[in-house]
Amino acid sequence: MGEKLSNKQGSIMIVGVGGQGTLLASRLIGNILMENGYDVKVSEVHGMSQRGGSVVTYVRYGDQVASPVINRGEADIILAFERLEAARWLSSLKKGGTLIVSDQRIDPMPVIMGAAEYPEGILEAIRAKGVDVISADAIELATQAGSSKAANVVLIGMLSNLMPFSESEWKAVIDRTVPPKFLEINEKAFALGRAIAAR
Amino acid sequence: MKRLMLGNEAVARGLYEAGCRFVSSYPGTPSTEITEFAAKYPEVYAEWAPNEKVAVESAIGASIAGARAFAAMKHVGANVAADPIFTVAYSGVSGGLVIAVADDPGMHSSQNEQDSRHYAEAAKIPMLEPSDSTECRDYAKLAFELSEEYDTPIFLRLVTRIAHSQSIVELQDRADIPMKEYVKNPQKYVMAPANAKRRHPFVEDRLARMAQWAEDCALNRIEWGDRKIGIIASGACYQYAREVMGDRASYLKLGLVFPLPTELIKTFAAGVDKLYVIEELDDVLETHCRKLGIEVTGKSLFPLVDEFSQELVREKLLGELPDAIEFDAPVPVRPPVLCPGCPHRGFFYTAAKLKLTVLGDIGCYTLGSGAPLSAMDTTICMGASISSLHGFNKMKPETKNRTIAVIGDSTFAHSGITGLVNIVYNQSASTVVILDNSITGMTGHQQNPTTGQTLQGDPTYAINLEELCHAVGIKRVRVEDPYNLKAMETILKEELAVDEPSVIIARRPCALLKTVKHHPPRVVNRDACKACKVCFKIGCPAITWKDGKSHVDETLCVGCGLCAQVCPFGAIEEGKGA
C-alpha cells in the first residue's frame, strides 16, 4: 500500500476544530477503504465538541477491526486541520508515523482571552522530533479551488499519495460522497492537495 | 448491499428491517441520529416528542394498538421516561416495544455518567448491548422478536463509541409484520393495584425464563483462545479487549447484559486460569459474578469513571505503556464556545454586565458558563433552571431582583412548563428568561413544538410561547431581541424590579440556521481602535488580537455586529457589501 501505509491494516486520525469538515474527510477515507474490501471502523464524537471545540475522528482498517478508536502511539497518519490540534494529538502518532497538516492557526478562547499562549514554531518542533511532516496551507489551496470550505478535500488529496488507490478511484468516491453542486470545487481541491504531497 | 453505517444509523436500519412502524424520541447526544435516520424510511412513522416520557408513553400506545414501536433517548432521558418504563414492564406489550438508551461514558456531551444497566435491573426489563453497527442492526431486530415472545419491553443499550462509530453493515429487507389486533384487556393494561399484583409474579417468572434463555442464546458466546486469561465483556469494552489480547485470551462476549446467565459464566470461569471483567462505569457484571461465588478481577483494577480504551486495557492487563511522541510546550485547551453570531451571546453579555445570578439549563446556552461571559451559576438537568429559581427565591427573597432562570425553547417545552406553573401556583416573584433560538441547537438542529416544523420539516402548529405563559398565569411577558443590548438591559431591570412572576422571551434564531441571513464580516478601523479589549468581553471566537489592536477574523465573522455595539470608540465598522 502506497509508500507509507501497510496494505494489511492501518490507523488514520483526523483532528481539527469543530466546523472544519473533519467528518466528510473521514467518510471519504472510510468509503474508499470499504469499497476496496477492507473492514473499516470510523469513530467520531458529535454534540458539544462541534461548537468550535477540539474534534477528533478515527479511521481504522484491516482484515478485521476490533476497536473503533486510536490511542497514544497508535496512529500511522495524523491528518491535522490546524497546527495547535496537531500538537495536541501528536502523542497519538506512532514512531515513524506521518503528520499531514494544514498550516493554519485558529486561536482557542483561552488564547483569545490572553489566559494562555499559542505555542510558536509548532511544526518545526514536531519535525525536530524526527516526525515526517507534510504541510501546506490547505485553506489557501481550497480558496484557489473555489471555496475555503474545501480545505478538508485538499488534505484528503495530500493523504491520497500515501494510500494505494488511483486518482480515478478517489474521484469516484468524492463523486458519491459530496453534493453535486460542489463537485467541481472538490475535484480541484483534491488535485491541488495531491500535487503537494507528491513533491 | 454493504454500507458503512453509524451505530445509530444501523439501529434505525434494524427498526426498518424489523417492520417497526412507530418511532417517538427526544433528541439527546449520543442517541439523536437513530430517530433522524428512522425518519428517512417512509414505512416508519417517526416524530420528535416534547420529552422522553411523552416519547415512551406514545410508543406504549402504539404497541398496545398493535404496532412494533420504538423510542430512543440518552441516558439522562431515561430518568425522565422512568415512570412509564417501570410500569410498562408489568403491563407488557402487544406489538413489540423497544427502548434504546445511549450512555455517554467519558461525558463527551452530558452532565453525568450514569450507567443505564441499573434501569434494566431495577425495572426488570431485558437489555441487549451491541458492540458494532452490524450488531446494532441485528439486536434491534431481535429485540422486537423477544419483546413479543416474552411480552416485555426490551432495552437496547448503546454507548457513545458504538452509537457514533461507523462499521460495515450488509443490508437486509424489511419484514412484513402486520399490526396485531387490538383487544380490550384491562387485566393486562390497567395497572391498578389488583391487576398489577397479578402481573408482578408474571414479571418475575418472565425474567427467570429469560435468564434461562440467556444460558444458550446466540447473543452470549464463549470465544476460546489462550485460557490463561478469561475476559467477560460486552459492547465497546469487548472490542478494546479483543484489540489488545486477540487470541492471547478467551472471551465471554455478552450481548444480553440483563438478565445475565449463570451456568454459562460458571463454565467460562472454570475454563480459564484468571478471570477479568472489563466494564465501563459500574460493577454490574462483576457483582453478578461475585453473587455466584466466582473469583473475578474487575473494579480493583479498572476505574469506575470515564471511557475505557485499548490503551487502558493494555496497561491494566499487560502492564504495557504506550511509546508516544510528546509535544513539549503546553498546549492550550480548546473548549467549545458559543458560535459567532450566536443569539445567546448578547443575552449573556447583558446578564454578566448586570452581575446576575443565573440558574441555567441544558443546551447550547450552557456554554454561557464559560469564560469570558461566565454568566451561569447552576446547571443540573432539563427544566431545573425554572424550578430551582422558585426554590432559590423562596428562601432568598432579598436577592430575587438579581436572580434569573435561563432556558431554551426546546428545553422549556421539554420540562420547563411545569416549573413555570409552580412559580405561578406558589407565587414566587421569579423572572424566567426563555432563550428562543427557534431550534434545538446543541444536538444539531432538531425541530420542537415551538418551531412550527415536524421532524420531517413539514409545517405544523407552532406553540406560541407568549400565549402559553399567559395561559398558565404569567401576566408580565416581554419579548426582545437579545442583540438589542440596551433594550434587553432595560427590560431585565424592569422585570427584576417587579414583585410578581415574569417571563422574558429573548428571541433570535440560531445563527447556523440556513434561513438566517449573514452580513459581511465586520472590520476593525485600526486608527479608531484604542486597544481597550472591551470587545473581548463578549467571548466571540471571531475576535482576535493582531499587531496590538483588535481584529475580526473574516472567515468566522457572520456580521452580527454585537462587537460594534460594545465598542466604546465605534471602531468596529460594517464590512464591504453591507
PDB file of C-alpha atoms in Angstrom, chain A residues 16-18 23 26-27 29-31 34 37-54 56 58 60 65-74 82 84-85 87-88 90-97 104-114 116-123 125-126 129 131 139 148, chain B residues 2-4 6 29 33 108-110 131-132 160-162 164-169 236 238-240 242-243 307-312 314-315 321-339 345 363-364 366-367 371-372 441-445 512 533 536-537 539-545 553 555-556:
ATOM      1  CA  GLY A  16      -9.279  19.775  13.851  1.00  0.00           C
ATOM      2  CA  VAL A  17     -11.659  22.392  15.158  1.00  0.00           C
ATOM      3  CA  GLY A  18     -15.432  21.899  15.224  1.00  0.00           C
ATOM      4  CA  LEU A  23     -16.497  14.299   9.281  1.00  0.00           C
ATOM      5  CA  SER A  26     -13.391  10.548   7.495  1.00  0.00           C
ATOM      6  CA  ARG A  27     -16.341   9.440   5.384  1.00  0.00           C
ATOM      7  CA  ILE A  29     -11.467   7.626   3.634  1.00  0.00           C
ATOM      8  CA  GLY A  30     -13.861   5.114   5.190  1.00  0.00           C
ATOM      9  CA  ASN A  31     -15.775   4.635   1.949  1.00  0.00           C
ATOM     10  CA  MET A  34     -14.664  -0.326   2.315  1.00  0.00           C
ATOM     11  CA  GLY A  37     -12.546  -4.799   0.515  1.00  0.00           C
ATOM     12  CA  TYR A  38     -11.225  -3.740   3.908  1.00  0.00           C
ATOM     13  CA  ASP A  39     -13.033  -3.997   7.192  1.00  0.00           C
ATOM     14  CA  VAL A  40     -13.349  -0.393   8.403  1.00  0.00           C
ATOM     15  CA  LYS A  41     -14.348   1.421  11.563  1.00  0.00           C
ATOM     16  CA  VAL A  42     -14.761   5.175  11.767  1.00  0.00           C
ATOM     17  CA  SER A  43     -15.337   6.796  15.137  1.00  0.00           C
ATOM     18  CA  GLU A  44     -16.445  10.353  15.669  1.00  0.00           C
ATOM     19  CA  VAL A  45     -17.850  12.396  18.513  1.00  0.00           C
ATOM     20  CA  HIS A  46     -20.856  14.645  17.966  1.00  0.00           C
ATOM     21  CA  GLY A  47     -22.552  17.181  20.192  1.00  0.00           C
ATOM     22  CA  MET A  48     -20.696  19.558  22.475  1.00  0.00           C
ATOM     23  CA  SER A  49     -17.435  19.255  20.547  1.00  0.00           C
ATOM     24  CA  GLN A  50     -18.987  20.701  17.392  1.00  0.00           C
ATOM     25  CA  ARG A  51     -19.154  24.196  18.866  1.00  0.00           C
ATOM     26  CA  GLY A  52     -15.656  25.306  17.921  1.00  0.00           C
ATOM     27  CA  GLY A  53     -14.048  22.777  20.263  1.00  0.00           C
ATOM     28  CA  SER A  54     -11.244  20.344  19.519  1.00  0.00           C
ATOM     29  CA  VAL A  56     -11.050  14.108  16.573  1.00  0.00           C
ATOM     30  CA  TYR A  58     -10.564   7.882  13.928  1.00  0.00           C
ATOM     31  CA  ARG A  60      -9.121   2.118  11.253  1.00  0.00           C
ATOM     32  CA  VAL A  65     -11.017  -4.233  13.042  1.00  0.00           C
ATOM     33  CA  ALA A  66     -11.920  -4.513  16.726  1.00  0.00           C
ATOM     34  CA  SER A  67     -11.587  -1.154  18.494  1.00  0.00           C
ATOM     35  CA  PRO A  68     -13.019   1.901  16.716  1.00  0.00           C
ATOM     36  CA  VAL A  69     -10.611   4.311  18.445  1.00  0.00           C
ATOM     37  CA  ILE A  70      -6.905   5.167  18.228  1.00  0.00           C
ATOM     38  CA  ASN A  71      -4.894   5.729  21.408  1.00  0.00           C
ATOM     39  CA  ARG A  72      -1.434   7.107  22.162  1.00  0.00           C
ATOM     40  CA  GLY A  73       1.351   5.857  19.898  1.00  0.00           C
ATOM     41  CA  GLU A  74      -1.016   4.068  17.530  1.00  0.00           C
ATOM     42  CA  GLU A  82      -4.854  23.142  12.318  1.00  0.00           C
ATOM     43  CA  LEU A  84      -2.369  23.520  17.581  1.00  0.00           C
ATOM     44  CA  GLU A  85      -4.537  20.442  17.104  1.00  0.00           C
ATOM     45  CA  ALA A  87       0.427  19.463  18.684  1.00  0.00           C
ATOM     46  CA  ARG A  88      -2.438  18.385  20.957  1.00  0.00           C
ATOM     47  CA  LEU A  90       0.890  14.359  18.465  1.00  0.00           C
ATOM     48  CA  SER A  91       1.168  11.724  21.200  1.00  0.00           C
ATOM     49  CA  SER A  92      -1.283   9.570  19.224  1.00  0.00           C
ATOM     50  CA  LEU A  93       1.234   9.234  16.396  1.00  0.00           C
ATOM     51  CA  LYS A  94       3.198   6.014  16.067  1.00  0.00           C
ATOM     52  CA  LYS A  95       7.005   6.331  15.984  1.00  0.00           C
ATOM     53  CA  GLY A  96       7.831   6.650  12.284  1.00  0.00           C
ATOM     54  CA  GLY A  97       4.343   7.909  11.513  1.00  0.00           C
ATOM     55  CA  GLN A 104      -3.270  27.231   9.740  1.00  0.00           C
ATOM     56  CA  ARG A 105      -3.790  28.893  13.104  1.00  0.00           C
ATOM     57  CA  ILE A 106      -7.135  29.188  14.878  1.00  0.00           C
ATOM     58  CA  ASP A 107      -6.869  30.716  18.334  1.00  0.00           C
ATOM     59  CA  PRO A 108      -8.828  28.908  21.060  1.00  0.00           C
ATOM     60  CA  MET A 109     -10.757  31.047  23.564  1.00  0.00           C
ATOM     61  CA  PRO A 110      -8.073  30.922  26.308  1.00  0.00           C
ATOM     62  CA  VAL A 111      -5.564  32.358  23.784  1.00  0.00           C
ATOM     63  CA  ILE A 112      -8.041  34.995  22.602  1.00  0.00           C
ATOM     64  CA  MET A 113      -8.601  35.967  26.248  1.00  0.00           C
ATOM     65  CA  GLY A 114      -4.873  36.137  26.931  1.00  0.00           C
ATOM     66  CA  ALA A 116      -2.799  31.033  27.510  1.00  0.00           C
ATOM     67  CA  GLU A 117      -0.229  31.340  24.742  1.00  0.00           C
ATOM     68  CA  TYR A 118      -0.397  29.800  21.301  1.00  0.00           C
ATOM     69  CA  PRO A 119       2.927  27.931  21.012  1.00  0.00           C
ATOM     70  CA  GLU A 120       5.329  29.293  18.374  1.00  0.00           C
ATOM     71  CA  GLY A 121       7.099  27.048  15.880  1.00  0.00           C
ATOM     72  CA  ILE A 122       4.824  24.034  16.303  1.00  0.00           C
ATOM     73  CA  LEU A 123       5.711  22.334  13.027  1.00  0.00           C
ATOM     74  CA  ALA A 125       9.271  21.442  16.974  1.00  0.00           C
ATOM     75  CA  ILE A 126       7.441  18.387  15.660  1.00  0.00           C
ATOM     76  CA  LYS A 129      11.379  15.054  16.965  1.00  0.00           C
ATOM     77  CA  VAL A 131       8.385  13.126  12.632  1.00  0.00           C
ATOM     78  CA  ILE A 139      -7.271  26.998   3.144  1.00  0.00           C
ATOM     79  CA  SER A 148     -12.119  27.816   1.556  1.00  0.00           C
TER      80      SER A 148
ATOM     81  CA  LYS B   2     -22.820  -3.231   2.047  1.00  0.00           C
ATOM     82  CA  ARG B   3     -22.866   0.148   3.754  1.00  0.00           C
ATOM     83  CA  LEU B   4     -20.564   1.915   6.194  1.00  0.00           C
ATOM     84  CA  LEU B   6     -23.037   4.787  12.119  1.00  0.00           C
ATOM     85  CA  THR B  29     -26.373  13.014  22.281  1.00  0.00           C
ATOM     86  CA  GLU B  33     -29.336  10.130  14.838  1.00  0.00           C
ATOM     87  CA  HIS B 108     -18.434  13.803  25.757  1.00  0.00           C
ATOM     88  CA  SER B 109     -21.715  15.710  25.813  1.00  0.00           C
ATOM     89  CA  SER B 110     -23.530  15.005  29.090  1.00  0.00           C
ATOM     90  CA  SER B 131     -20.617  -3.976  20.013  1.00  0.00           C
ATOM     91  CA  ASP B 132     -20.605  -2.740  16.389  1.00  0.00           C
ATOM     92  CA  THR B 160     -21.055   6.748  22.594  1.00  0.00           C
ATOM     93  CA  ARG B 161     -18.318   4.685  20.930  1.00  0.00           C
ATOM     94  CA  ILE B 162     -20.859   2.264  19.436  1.00  0.00           C
ATOM     95  CA  HIS B 164     -21.064   7.195  16.974  1.00  0.00           C
ATOM     96  CA  SER B 165     -18.777   4.679  15.260  1.00  0.00           C
ATOM     97  CA  GLN B 166     -19.313   3.542  11.714  1.00  0.00           C
ATOM     98  CA  SER B 167     -18.731  -0.023  10.632  1.00  0.00           C
ATOM     99  CA  ILE B 168     -19.885  -2.169   7.738  1.00  0.00           C
ATOM    100  CA  VAL B 169     -23.444  -3.487   7.583  1.00  0.00           C
ATOM    101  CA  ALA B 236     -17.216  -1.324  23.325  1.00  0.00           C
ATOM    102  CA  TYR B 238     -15.302  -6.281  24.302  1.00  0.00           C
ATOM    103  CA  GLN B 239     -13.734  -4.539  21.286  1.00  0.00           C
ATOM    104  CA  TYR B 240     -10.997  -2.895  23.395  1.00  0.00           C
ATOM    105  CA  ARG B 242     -10.121  -8.029  21.575  1.00  0.00           C
ATOM    106  CA  GLU B 243      -7.892  -5.288  20.182  1.00  0.00           C
ATOM    107  CA  GLU B 307     -14.483   5.956  28.965  1.00  0.00           C
ATOM    108  CA  PHE B 308     -12.180   2.935  28.543  1.00  0.00           C
ATOM    109  CA  SER B 309      -9.753   2.345  25.655  1.00  0.00           C
ATOM    110  CA  GLN B 310      -7.373  -0.301  24.360  1.00  0.00           C
ATOM    111  CA  GLU B 311      -4.576   1.711  25.970  1.00  0.00           C
ATOM    112  CA  LEU B 312      -6.194   1.293  29.386  1.00  0.00           C
ATOM    113  CA  ARG B 314      -3.167  -2.893  27.692  1.00  0.00           C
ATOM    114  CA  GLU B 315      -1.836  -1.096  30.746  1.00  0.00           C
ATOM    115  CA  LEU B 321       2.592   1.758  28.475  1.00  0.00           C
ATOM    116  CA  PRO B 322       2.484   3.451  25.057  1.00  0.00           C
ATOM    117  CA  ASP B 323       5.680   4.619  23.399  1.00  0.00           C
ATOM    118  CA  ALA B 324       4.407   8.046  22.445  1.00  0.00           C
ATOM    119  CA  ILE B 325       5.956  11.189  20.990  1.00  0.00           C
ATOM    120  CA  GLU B 326       5.072  14.107  23.258  1.00  0.00           C
ATOM    121  CA  PHE B 327       4.813  17.759  22.272  1.00  0.00           C
ATOM    122  CA  ASP B 328       6.963  19.605  24.785  1.00  0.00           C
ATOM    123  CA  ALA B 329       5.296  23.016  25.167  1.00  0.00           C
ATOM    124  CA  PRO B 330       1.969  23.421  26.982  1.00  0.00           C
ATOM    125  CA  VAL B 331      -0.953  23.102  24.551  1.00  0.00           C
ATOM    126  CA  PRO B 332      -3.827  25.466  25.414  1.00  0.00           C
ATOM    127  CA  VAL B 333      -7.215  23.772  25.765  1.00  0.00           C
ATOM    128  CA  ARG B 334      -9.821  24.413  23.088  1.00  0.00           C
ATOM    129  CA  PRO B 335     -13.193  24.341  24.840  1.00  0.00           C
ATOM    130  CA  PRO B 336     -16.400  24.525  22.810  1.00  0.00           C
ATOM    131  CA  VAL B 337     -17.760  28.080  22.636  1.00  0.00           C
ATOM    132  CA  LEU B 338     -20.889  29.901  21.510  1.00  0.00           C
ATOM    133  CA  CYS B 339     -20.656  30.254  17.707  1.00  0.00           C
ATOM    134  CA  ARG B 345     -24.021  35.775  23.415  1.00  0.00           C
ATOM    135  CA  GLY B 363     -28.483  23.310  25.803  1.00  0.00           C
ATOM    136  CA  CYS B 364     -26.019  25.322  23.721  1.00  0.00           C
ATOM    137  CA  THR B 366     -24.851  26.142  28.904  1.00  0.00           C
ATOM    138  CA  LEU B 367     -21.710  27.401  27.096  1.00  0.00           C
ATOM    139  CA  ALA B 371     -15.074  32.494  30.272  1.00  0.00           C
ATOM    140  CA  PRO B 372     -15.213  35.338  29.499  1.00  0.00           C
ATOM    141  CA  GLY B 441     -29.390  23.594  18.920  1.00  0.00           C
ATOM    142  CA  MET B 442     -26.860  21.530  20.820  1.00  0.00           C
ATOM    143  CA  THR B 443     -27.917  18.175  19.405  1.00  0.00           C
ATOM    144  CA  GLY B 444     -27.604  19.527  15.860  1.00  0.00           C
ATOM    145  CA  HIS B 445     -30.796  21.367  14.835  1.00  0.00           C
ATOM    146  CA  LEU B 512     -26.405  28.408  11.989  1.00  0.00           C
ATOM    147  CA  LYS B 533     -10.194  44.983  24.656  1.00  0.00           C
ATOM    148  CA  PHE B 536     -13.117  40.635  24.026  1.00  0.00           C
ATOM    149  CA  LYS B 537     -15.692  40.549  26.829  1.00  0.00           C
ATOM    150  CA  GLY B 539     -16.267  35.967  24.031  1.00  0.00           C
ATOM    151  CA  CYS B 540     -16.603  35.811  20.253  1.00  0.00           C
ATOM    152  CA  PRO B 541     -14.183  33.375  18.570  1.00  0.00           C
ATOM    153  CA  ALA B 542     -14.028  35.685  15.522  1.00  0.00           C
ATOM    154  CA  ILE B 543     -12.375  38.487  17.517  1.00  0.00           C
ATOM    155  CA  THR B 544      -8.622  38.090  17.839  1.00  0.00           C
ATOM    156  CA  TRP B 545      -5.589  40.230  18.589  1.00  0.00           C
ATOM    157  CA  ASP B 553     -11.407  37.029  11.506  1.00  0.00           C
ATOM    158  CA  THR B 555     -13.602  33.597   7.765  1.00  0.00           C
ATOM    159  CA  LEU B 556     -15.500  33.223  11.061  1.00  0.00           C
TER     160      LEU B 556
END
